[in-house]
Coordinates of C-alpha atoms and ligand atoms in Angstrom, one line a residue:
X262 CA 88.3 17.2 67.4
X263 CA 87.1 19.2 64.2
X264 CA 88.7 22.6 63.8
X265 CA 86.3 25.7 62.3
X266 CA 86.7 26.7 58.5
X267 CA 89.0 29.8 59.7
X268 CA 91.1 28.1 61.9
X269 CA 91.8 25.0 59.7
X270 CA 92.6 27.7 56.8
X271 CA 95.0 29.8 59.3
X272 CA 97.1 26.8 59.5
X273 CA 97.4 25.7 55.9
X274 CA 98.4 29.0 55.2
X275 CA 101.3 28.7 58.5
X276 CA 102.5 25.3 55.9
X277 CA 102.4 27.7 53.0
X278 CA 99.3 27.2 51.1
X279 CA 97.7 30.6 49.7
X280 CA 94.1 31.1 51.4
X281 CA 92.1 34.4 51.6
X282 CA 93.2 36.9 54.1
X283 CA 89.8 37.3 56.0
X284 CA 88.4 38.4 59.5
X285 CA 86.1 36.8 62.1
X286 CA 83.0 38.6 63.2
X287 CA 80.7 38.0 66.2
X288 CA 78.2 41.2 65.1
X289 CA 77.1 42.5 62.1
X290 CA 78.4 45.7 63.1
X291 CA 82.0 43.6 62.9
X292 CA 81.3 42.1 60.0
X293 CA 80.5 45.8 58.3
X294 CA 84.0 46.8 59.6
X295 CA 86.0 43.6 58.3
X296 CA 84.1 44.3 55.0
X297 CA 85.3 47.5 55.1
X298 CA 89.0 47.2 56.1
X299 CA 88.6 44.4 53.2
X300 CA 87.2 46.5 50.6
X301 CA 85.6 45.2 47.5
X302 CA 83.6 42.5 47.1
X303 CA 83.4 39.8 50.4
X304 CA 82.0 36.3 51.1
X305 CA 80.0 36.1 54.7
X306 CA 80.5 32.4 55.9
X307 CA 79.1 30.7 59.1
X308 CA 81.2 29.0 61.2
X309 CA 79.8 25.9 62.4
X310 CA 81.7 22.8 62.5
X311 CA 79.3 20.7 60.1
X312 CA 79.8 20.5 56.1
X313 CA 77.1 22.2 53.9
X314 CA 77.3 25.5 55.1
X315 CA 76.3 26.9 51.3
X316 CA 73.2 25.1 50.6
X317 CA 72.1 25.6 53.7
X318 CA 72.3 29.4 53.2
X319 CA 75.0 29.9 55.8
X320 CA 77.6 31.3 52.9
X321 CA 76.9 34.3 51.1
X322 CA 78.3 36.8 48.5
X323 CA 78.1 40.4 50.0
X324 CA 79.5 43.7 47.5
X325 CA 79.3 46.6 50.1
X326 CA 80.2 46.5 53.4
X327 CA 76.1 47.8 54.2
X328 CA 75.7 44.0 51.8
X329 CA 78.0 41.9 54.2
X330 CA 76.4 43.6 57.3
X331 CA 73.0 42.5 56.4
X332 CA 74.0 39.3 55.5
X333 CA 76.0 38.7 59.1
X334 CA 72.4 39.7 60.2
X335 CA 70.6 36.8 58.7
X336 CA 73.5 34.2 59.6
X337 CA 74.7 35.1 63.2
X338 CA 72.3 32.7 65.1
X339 CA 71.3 30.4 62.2
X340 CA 70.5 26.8 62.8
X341 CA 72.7 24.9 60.4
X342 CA 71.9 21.0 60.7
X343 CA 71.5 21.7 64.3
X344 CA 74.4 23.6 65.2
X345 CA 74.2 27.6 66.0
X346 CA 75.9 30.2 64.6
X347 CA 78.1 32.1 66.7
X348 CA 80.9 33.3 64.7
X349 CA 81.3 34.5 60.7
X350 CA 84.4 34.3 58.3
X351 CA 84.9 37.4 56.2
X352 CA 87.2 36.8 53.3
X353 CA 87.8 38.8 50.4
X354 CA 85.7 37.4 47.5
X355 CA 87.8 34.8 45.3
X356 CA 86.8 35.1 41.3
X357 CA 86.5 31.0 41.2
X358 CA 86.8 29.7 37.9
X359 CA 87.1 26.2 38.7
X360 CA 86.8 23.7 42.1
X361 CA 89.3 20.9 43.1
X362 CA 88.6 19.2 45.7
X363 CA 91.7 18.1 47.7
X364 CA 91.7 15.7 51.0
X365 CA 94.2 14.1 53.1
X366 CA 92.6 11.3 55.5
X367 CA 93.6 8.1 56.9
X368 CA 93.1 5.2 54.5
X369 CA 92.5 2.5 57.6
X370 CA 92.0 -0.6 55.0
X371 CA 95.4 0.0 53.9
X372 CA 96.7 1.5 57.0
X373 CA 98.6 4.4 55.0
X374 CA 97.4 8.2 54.7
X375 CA 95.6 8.9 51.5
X376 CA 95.0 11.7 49.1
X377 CA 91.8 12.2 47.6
X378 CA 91.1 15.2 45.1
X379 CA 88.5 15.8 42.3
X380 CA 88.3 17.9 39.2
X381 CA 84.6 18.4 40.5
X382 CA 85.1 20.0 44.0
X383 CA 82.4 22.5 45.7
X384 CA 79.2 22.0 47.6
X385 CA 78.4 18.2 46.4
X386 CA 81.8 16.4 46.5
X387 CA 79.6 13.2 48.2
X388 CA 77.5 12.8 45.5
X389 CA 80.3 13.2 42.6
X390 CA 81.8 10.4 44.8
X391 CA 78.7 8.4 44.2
X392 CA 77.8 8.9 40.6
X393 CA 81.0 9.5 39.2
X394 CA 83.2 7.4 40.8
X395 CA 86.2 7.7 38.3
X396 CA 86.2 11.5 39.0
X397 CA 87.7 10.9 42.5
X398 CA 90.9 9.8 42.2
X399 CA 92.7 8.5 45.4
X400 CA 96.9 7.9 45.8
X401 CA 98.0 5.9 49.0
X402 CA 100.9 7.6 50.7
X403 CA 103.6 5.5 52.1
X404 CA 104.6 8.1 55.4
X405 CA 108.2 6.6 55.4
X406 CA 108.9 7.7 51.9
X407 CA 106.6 10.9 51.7
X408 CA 104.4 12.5 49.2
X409 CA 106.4 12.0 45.6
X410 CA 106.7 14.4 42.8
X411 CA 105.2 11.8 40.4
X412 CA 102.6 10.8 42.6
X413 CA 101.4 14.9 42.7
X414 CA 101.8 14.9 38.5
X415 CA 99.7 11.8 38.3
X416 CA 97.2 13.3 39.9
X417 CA 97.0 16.9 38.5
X418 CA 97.3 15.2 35.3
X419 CA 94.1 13.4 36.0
X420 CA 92.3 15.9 36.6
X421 CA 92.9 17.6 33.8
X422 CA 94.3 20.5 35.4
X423 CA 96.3 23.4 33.2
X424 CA 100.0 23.1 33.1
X425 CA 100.9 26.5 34.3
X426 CA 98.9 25.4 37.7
X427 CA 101.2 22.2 38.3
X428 CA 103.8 24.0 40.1
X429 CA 101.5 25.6 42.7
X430 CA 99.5 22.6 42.8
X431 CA 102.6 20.5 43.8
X432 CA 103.4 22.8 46.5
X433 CA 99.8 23.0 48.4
X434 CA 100.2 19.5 47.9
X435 CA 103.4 19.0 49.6
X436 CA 102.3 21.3 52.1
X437 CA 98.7 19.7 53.0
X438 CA 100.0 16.3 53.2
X439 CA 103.0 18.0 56.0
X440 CA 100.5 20.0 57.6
X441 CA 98.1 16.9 57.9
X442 CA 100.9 14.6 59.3
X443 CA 102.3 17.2 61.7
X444 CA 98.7 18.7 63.1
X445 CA 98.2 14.1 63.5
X446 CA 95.5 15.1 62.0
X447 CA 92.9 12.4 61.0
X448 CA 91.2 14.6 57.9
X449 CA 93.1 18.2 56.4
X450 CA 90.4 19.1 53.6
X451 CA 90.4 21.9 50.7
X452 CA 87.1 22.3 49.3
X453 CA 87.5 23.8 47.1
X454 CA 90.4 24.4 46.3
X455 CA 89.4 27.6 43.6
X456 CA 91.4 28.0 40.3
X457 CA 91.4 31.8 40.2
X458 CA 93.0 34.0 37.9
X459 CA 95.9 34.9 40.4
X460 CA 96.4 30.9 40.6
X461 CA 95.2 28.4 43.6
X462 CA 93.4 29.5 46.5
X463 CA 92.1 27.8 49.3
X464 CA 88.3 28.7 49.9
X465 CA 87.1 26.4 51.8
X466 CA 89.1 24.3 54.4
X467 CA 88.5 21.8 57.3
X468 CA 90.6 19.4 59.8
X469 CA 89.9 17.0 62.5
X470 CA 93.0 16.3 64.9
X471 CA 93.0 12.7 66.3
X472 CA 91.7 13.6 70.0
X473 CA 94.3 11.2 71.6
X474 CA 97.0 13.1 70.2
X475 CA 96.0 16.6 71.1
X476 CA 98.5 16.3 74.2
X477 CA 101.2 17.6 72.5
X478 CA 99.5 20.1 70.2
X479 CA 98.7 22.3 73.2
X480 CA 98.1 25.2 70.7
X481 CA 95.7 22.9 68.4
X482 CA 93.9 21.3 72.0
X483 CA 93.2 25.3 72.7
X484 CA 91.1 25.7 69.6
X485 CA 88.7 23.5 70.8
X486 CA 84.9 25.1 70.3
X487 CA 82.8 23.3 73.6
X488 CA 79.8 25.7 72.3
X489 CA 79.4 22.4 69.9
X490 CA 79.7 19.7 72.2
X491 CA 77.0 17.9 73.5
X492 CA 76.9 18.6 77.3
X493 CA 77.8 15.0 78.2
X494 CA 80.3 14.9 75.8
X495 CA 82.3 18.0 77.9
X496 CA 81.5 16.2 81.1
X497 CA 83.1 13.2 79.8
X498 CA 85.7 14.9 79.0
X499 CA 86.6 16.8 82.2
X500 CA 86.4 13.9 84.3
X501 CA 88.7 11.9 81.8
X502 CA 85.9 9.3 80.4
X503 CA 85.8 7.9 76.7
X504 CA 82.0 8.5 76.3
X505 CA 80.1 8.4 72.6
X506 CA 76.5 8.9 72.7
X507 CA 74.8 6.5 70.4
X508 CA 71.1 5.8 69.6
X509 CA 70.1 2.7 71.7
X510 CA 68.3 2.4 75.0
X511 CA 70.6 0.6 77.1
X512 CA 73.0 2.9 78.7
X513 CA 76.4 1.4 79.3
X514 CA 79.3 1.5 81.7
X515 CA 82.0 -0.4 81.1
X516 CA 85.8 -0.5 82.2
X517 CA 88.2 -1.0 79.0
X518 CA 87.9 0.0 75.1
X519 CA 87.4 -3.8 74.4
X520 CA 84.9 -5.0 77.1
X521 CA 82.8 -1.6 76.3
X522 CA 82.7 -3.1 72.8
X523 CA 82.0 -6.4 73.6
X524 CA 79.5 -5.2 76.1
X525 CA 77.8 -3.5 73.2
X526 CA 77.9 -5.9 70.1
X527 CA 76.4 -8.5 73.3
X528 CA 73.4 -6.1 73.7
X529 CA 72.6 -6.3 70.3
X530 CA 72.8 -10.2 69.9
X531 CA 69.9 -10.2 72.4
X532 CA 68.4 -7.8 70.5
X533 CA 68.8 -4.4 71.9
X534 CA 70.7 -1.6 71.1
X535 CA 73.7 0.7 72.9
X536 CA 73.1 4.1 73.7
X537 CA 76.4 4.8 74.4
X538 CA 80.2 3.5 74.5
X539 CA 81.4 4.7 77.6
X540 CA 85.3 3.5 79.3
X541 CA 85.4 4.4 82.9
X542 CA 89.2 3.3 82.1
X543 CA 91.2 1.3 84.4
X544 CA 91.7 2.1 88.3
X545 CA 88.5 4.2 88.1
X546 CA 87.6 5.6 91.6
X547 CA 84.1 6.0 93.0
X548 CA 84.5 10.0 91.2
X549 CA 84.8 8.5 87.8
X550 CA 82.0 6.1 88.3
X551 CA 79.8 8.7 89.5
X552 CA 80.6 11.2 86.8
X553 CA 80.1 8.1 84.2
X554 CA 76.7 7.0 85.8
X555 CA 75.6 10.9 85.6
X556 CA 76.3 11.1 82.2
X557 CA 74.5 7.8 81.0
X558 CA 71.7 9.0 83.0
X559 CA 71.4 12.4 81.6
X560 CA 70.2 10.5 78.3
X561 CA 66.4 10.6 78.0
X562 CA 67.0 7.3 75.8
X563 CA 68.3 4.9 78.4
X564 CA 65.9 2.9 79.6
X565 CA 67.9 0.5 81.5
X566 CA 71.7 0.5 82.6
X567 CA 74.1 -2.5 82.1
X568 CA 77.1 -2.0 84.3
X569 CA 80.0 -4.7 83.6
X570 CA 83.5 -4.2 85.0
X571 CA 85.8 -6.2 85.5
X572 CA 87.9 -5.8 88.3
X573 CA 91.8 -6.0 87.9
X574 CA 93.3 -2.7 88.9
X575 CA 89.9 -1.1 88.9
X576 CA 88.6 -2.5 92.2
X577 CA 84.7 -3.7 92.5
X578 CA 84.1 -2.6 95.8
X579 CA 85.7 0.9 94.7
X580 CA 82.8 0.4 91.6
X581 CA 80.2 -0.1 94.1
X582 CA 80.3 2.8 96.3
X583 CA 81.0 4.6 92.9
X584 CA 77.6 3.7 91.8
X585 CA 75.9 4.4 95.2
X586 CA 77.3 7.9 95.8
X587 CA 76.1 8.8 92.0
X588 CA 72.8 7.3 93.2
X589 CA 72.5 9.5 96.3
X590 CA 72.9 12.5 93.4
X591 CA 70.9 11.5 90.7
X592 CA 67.6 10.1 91.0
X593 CA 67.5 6.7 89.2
X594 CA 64.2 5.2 87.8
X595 CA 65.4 2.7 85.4
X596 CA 66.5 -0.7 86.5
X597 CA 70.5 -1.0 86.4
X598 CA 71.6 -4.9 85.9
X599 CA 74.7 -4.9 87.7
X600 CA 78.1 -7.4 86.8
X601 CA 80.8 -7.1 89.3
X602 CA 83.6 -9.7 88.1
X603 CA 87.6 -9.8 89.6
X604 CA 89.2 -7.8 92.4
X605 CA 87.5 -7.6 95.6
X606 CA 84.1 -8.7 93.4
X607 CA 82.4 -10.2 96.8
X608 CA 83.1 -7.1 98.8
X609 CA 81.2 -5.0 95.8
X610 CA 78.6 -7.3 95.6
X611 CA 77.9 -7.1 99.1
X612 CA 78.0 -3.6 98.9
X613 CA 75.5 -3.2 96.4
X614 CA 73.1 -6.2 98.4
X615 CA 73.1 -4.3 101.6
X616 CA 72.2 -0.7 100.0
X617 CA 69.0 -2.3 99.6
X618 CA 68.6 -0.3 96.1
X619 CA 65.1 -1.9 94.6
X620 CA 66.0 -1.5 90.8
X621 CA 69.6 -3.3 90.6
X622 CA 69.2 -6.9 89.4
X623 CA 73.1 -9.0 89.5
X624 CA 74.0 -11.0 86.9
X625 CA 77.4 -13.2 86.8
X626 CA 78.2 -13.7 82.8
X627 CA 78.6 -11.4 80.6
X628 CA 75.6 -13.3 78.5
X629 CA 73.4 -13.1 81.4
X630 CA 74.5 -9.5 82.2
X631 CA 73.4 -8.7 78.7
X632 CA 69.9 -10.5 78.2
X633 CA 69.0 -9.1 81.4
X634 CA 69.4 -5.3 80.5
X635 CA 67.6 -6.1 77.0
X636 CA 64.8 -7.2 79.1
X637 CA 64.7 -4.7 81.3
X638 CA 64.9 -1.7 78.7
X639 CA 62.0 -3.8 77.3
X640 CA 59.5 -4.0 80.1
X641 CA 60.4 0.3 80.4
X642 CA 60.2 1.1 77.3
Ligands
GDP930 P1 80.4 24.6 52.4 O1 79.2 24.7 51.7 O2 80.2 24.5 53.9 O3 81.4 23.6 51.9 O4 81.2 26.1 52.3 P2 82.2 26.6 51.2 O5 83.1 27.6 51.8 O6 82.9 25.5 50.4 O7 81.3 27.4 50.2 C1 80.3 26.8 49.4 C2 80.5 27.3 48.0 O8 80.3 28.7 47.9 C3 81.8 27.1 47.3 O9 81.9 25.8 46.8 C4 81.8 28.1 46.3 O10 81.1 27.7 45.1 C5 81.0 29.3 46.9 N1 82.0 30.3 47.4 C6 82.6 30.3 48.6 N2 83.4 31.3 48.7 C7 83.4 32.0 47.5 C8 84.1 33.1 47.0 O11 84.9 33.7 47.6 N3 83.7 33.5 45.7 C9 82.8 32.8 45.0 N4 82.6 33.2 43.8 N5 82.2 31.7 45.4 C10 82.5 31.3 46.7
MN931 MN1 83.3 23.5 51.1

C-alpha cells in the first residue's frame, strides 16, 4: 500500500525528520485559506499516489494566496498518469539550494534493507540512476546491527555534502531508516531532500507499507486511499483474495501463492499470457469462489478462464458449486477449462457434468489444463 506525499511526510516528521508544516485542501477556496494562514510564498502539490507529479504540472509555485487559489483551480481534478486529483498539499515554499535524494527499500538480492541517496535528487532520479550510475550510491544495512555512524559519514561524504550539514544529515538518516523498519515499510523515500538555508528539509516524501503487515499498523491500514484502486482490486480485497491484474487473456483462479504461479509461468510455456494472479487461498467456500470468478470476469481482457485447484482443505465440490452460483450471477461467454484435483475431486466433477454448462471443457493435468485455456483464449480472441 503506497501512502500520499502528505501522509508519508507527517510521519517522518513523528521520527523527527524536519518537513514543511503544510495543509491539505479539497477546494481552491481551501487552498486560498491554507495559503493564507501560511503566508508568504507556497508550493500547490497534487496528491496522487504516482511519481512525477512536477513534470506533469501537478506541483506549482504560488506567491499570494489569490496565486495558490488559482493554481488549486487548474490541479484539483487533473489526470496525472491516469490517476485523479482529489486532494492538494500546501506547504510553505522551501528556498532549495540543492536536492539529495534519500531512499530506504528492501535490497531482496541481498536480503538486507538498503539505503540509496544521490547528490542529484529532484524530478529525474531514474535517469541519474541510468546515466550516471556512480552518482547513486547504495549501503546495505545489516537490521541486527542498525544503521552505523560510519556507514551515514561514508555516504554524506560521497556526496559531497557540506560539513556543517553532516549532523542533521545523520539524524534524518537514523530517523528514516527507524521509521522505515517500524512503519514495515517496503520503500520510505525523500526526494528531495532540499539543502536550504535553515539546513535539511524534506520536500518531497513517499512510503509503501508491506500490505501483509498492515494488521498491526491499524493507524497506517486506515490511510489507505481506495479512490486509487482499481475496482477489482477493492473487491479482492473485501472478500480476502490475493488478486493482481496483469495484461494477459487468460483469466486465472487458482488456490495457493505457488500453484497460482505455476499456473501462470504454464500458460505462458504454451504460449499465452496471464491476466491475472489470483489465490482464492486455502479452505475457500463457494463465497470466495464466486467473488474470485466475478472479479476475473470483470476484465474485458479475459478471453478464457483456467480454473486449477487443488483440493486439500479447499474441497472441490465446495469449488464447484462456487463456480455455479457465480455463474447464476454473472453472465459467462468465454469458455472456462476446468481442473478439479484432491478432496472430494469426483463429487466436483460431477457437479460441474450435471449443470450441463456448454462452455466448461475438464482437463486432468495441469499441462493439459494449461494448453487447453491457450487454445481456447485463441479461438476467442
Ligand atoms: P514529484 O515531481 O512528484 O517528485 O514532486 P516533488 O514534490 O518532488 O516536486 C518536484 C520538484 O518541484 C522538486 O524536485 C523541486 O525541484 C520542486 N519543488 C517542490 N517543492 C518546492 C519548494 O517548496 N520550493 C522550490 N523552490 N521548489 C520546489
Ligand atoms: Mn519528488
Amino acid at each position: 500500500m503506497n501512502l500520499h506525499e502528505y501522509q508519508s511526510k507527517l510521519r517522518f516528521g513523528d521520527f523527527g525528520i524536519p518537513i514543511p508544516r503544510g495543509k491539505v485542501a479539497e477546494t481552491p477556496e481551501q487552498a486560498y485559506d491554507a495559503a493564507r494562514e501560511l503566508g508568504g510564498k507556497v508550493v500547490v502539490k497534487a496528491q496522487v499516489l504516482t511519481g512525477g507529479r512536477g513534470k506533469a504540472g501537478g506541483v506549482r509555485l504560488a506567491g499570494t494566496p489569490d496565486e495558490a487559489r488559482a493554481h488549486a483551480q487548474t490541479i484539483l481534478g487533473m489526470d496525472i498518469h491516469g490517476h485523479t486529483v482529489h486532494k492538494v498539499l500546501i506547504d510553505p515554499a522551501a528556498d532549495i539550494q540543492s536536492e539529495i535524494y534519500f531512499g530506504v527499500t528492501n535490497d531482496r538480492g541481498a536480503r538486507l534493507p538498503v539505503i540509496i541517496c544521490s547528490s542529484e535528487g529532484g524530478i529525474a532520479i531514474e535517469e541519474v540512476a541510468a546515466t550516471m550510475p556512480d552518482k547513486v550510491i547504495r549501503v546495505r544495512v545489516k537490521p541486527e546491527i542498525g544503521l552505523r555512524g560510519y556507514q551515514v559519514a561514508n555516504i554524506a561524504s560521497n556526496i559531497g555534502l557540506p560539513r556543517e550539514h553532516w549532523k542533521q544529515f545523520g539524524q534524518i538518516a537514523g530517523a528514516l531508516y527507524k521509521c522505515y523498519v517500524e512503519s514495515d515499510a517496503t520503500l520510505a523515500e525523500i526526494n528531495p531532500l532540499a539543502v536550504t538555508p535553515g539546513g535539511l528539509l524534506a520536500v518531497d516524501g513517499k512510503m509503501s507499507i508491506d500490505d501483509n503487515a498492515l494488521f498491526r499498523h491499524p493507524d497506517l491500514a486506515a490511510l489507505r486511499d481506495a479512490s486509487a484502486d482499481p475496482p477489482a482490486e477493492i473487491e479482492a480485497r473485501a472478500a480476502e483474495l490475493s488478486y493482481i491484474k496483469l495484461d494477459g487473456a487468460i483469466g486465472c483462479m487458482v488456490n495457493g501463492a505457488g500453484l497460482a504461479m505455476t499456473t501462470m509461468d504454464m500458460t505462458k510455456l504454451f504460449g499465452g499470457a496471464p491476466a491475472n494472479f489470483l489465490d482464492i487461498g486455502g479452505g475457500a467456500s463457494a463465497d470466495k469462489v464466486a467473488a474470485a470468478l466475478r472479479i476475473i470476469l470483470s476484465d474485458p481482457n479475459v478471453k478464457a478462464v483456467l480454473c486449477n485447484i487443488f483440493g486439500g482443505i479447499t474441497r472441490c465440490d465446495d469449488v464447484a458449486r462456487g463456480i455455479l452460483a457465480a455463474l447464476e450471477e454473472v453472465r459467462m461467454e468465454q469458455p472456462m477449462v476446468v481442473r478439479l484435483v484432491g478432496t472430494n475431486e469426483d463429487e466436483g466433477r460431477q457437479i460441474i457434468d450435471e449443470s450441463g454448462l456448454p462452455n466448461v471443457i475438464g482437463a486432468t493435468t495441469l499441462a493439459d489444463a494449461a494448453k487447453k485455456a491457450v487454445e481456447a483464449a485463441g479461438r476467442e480472441a
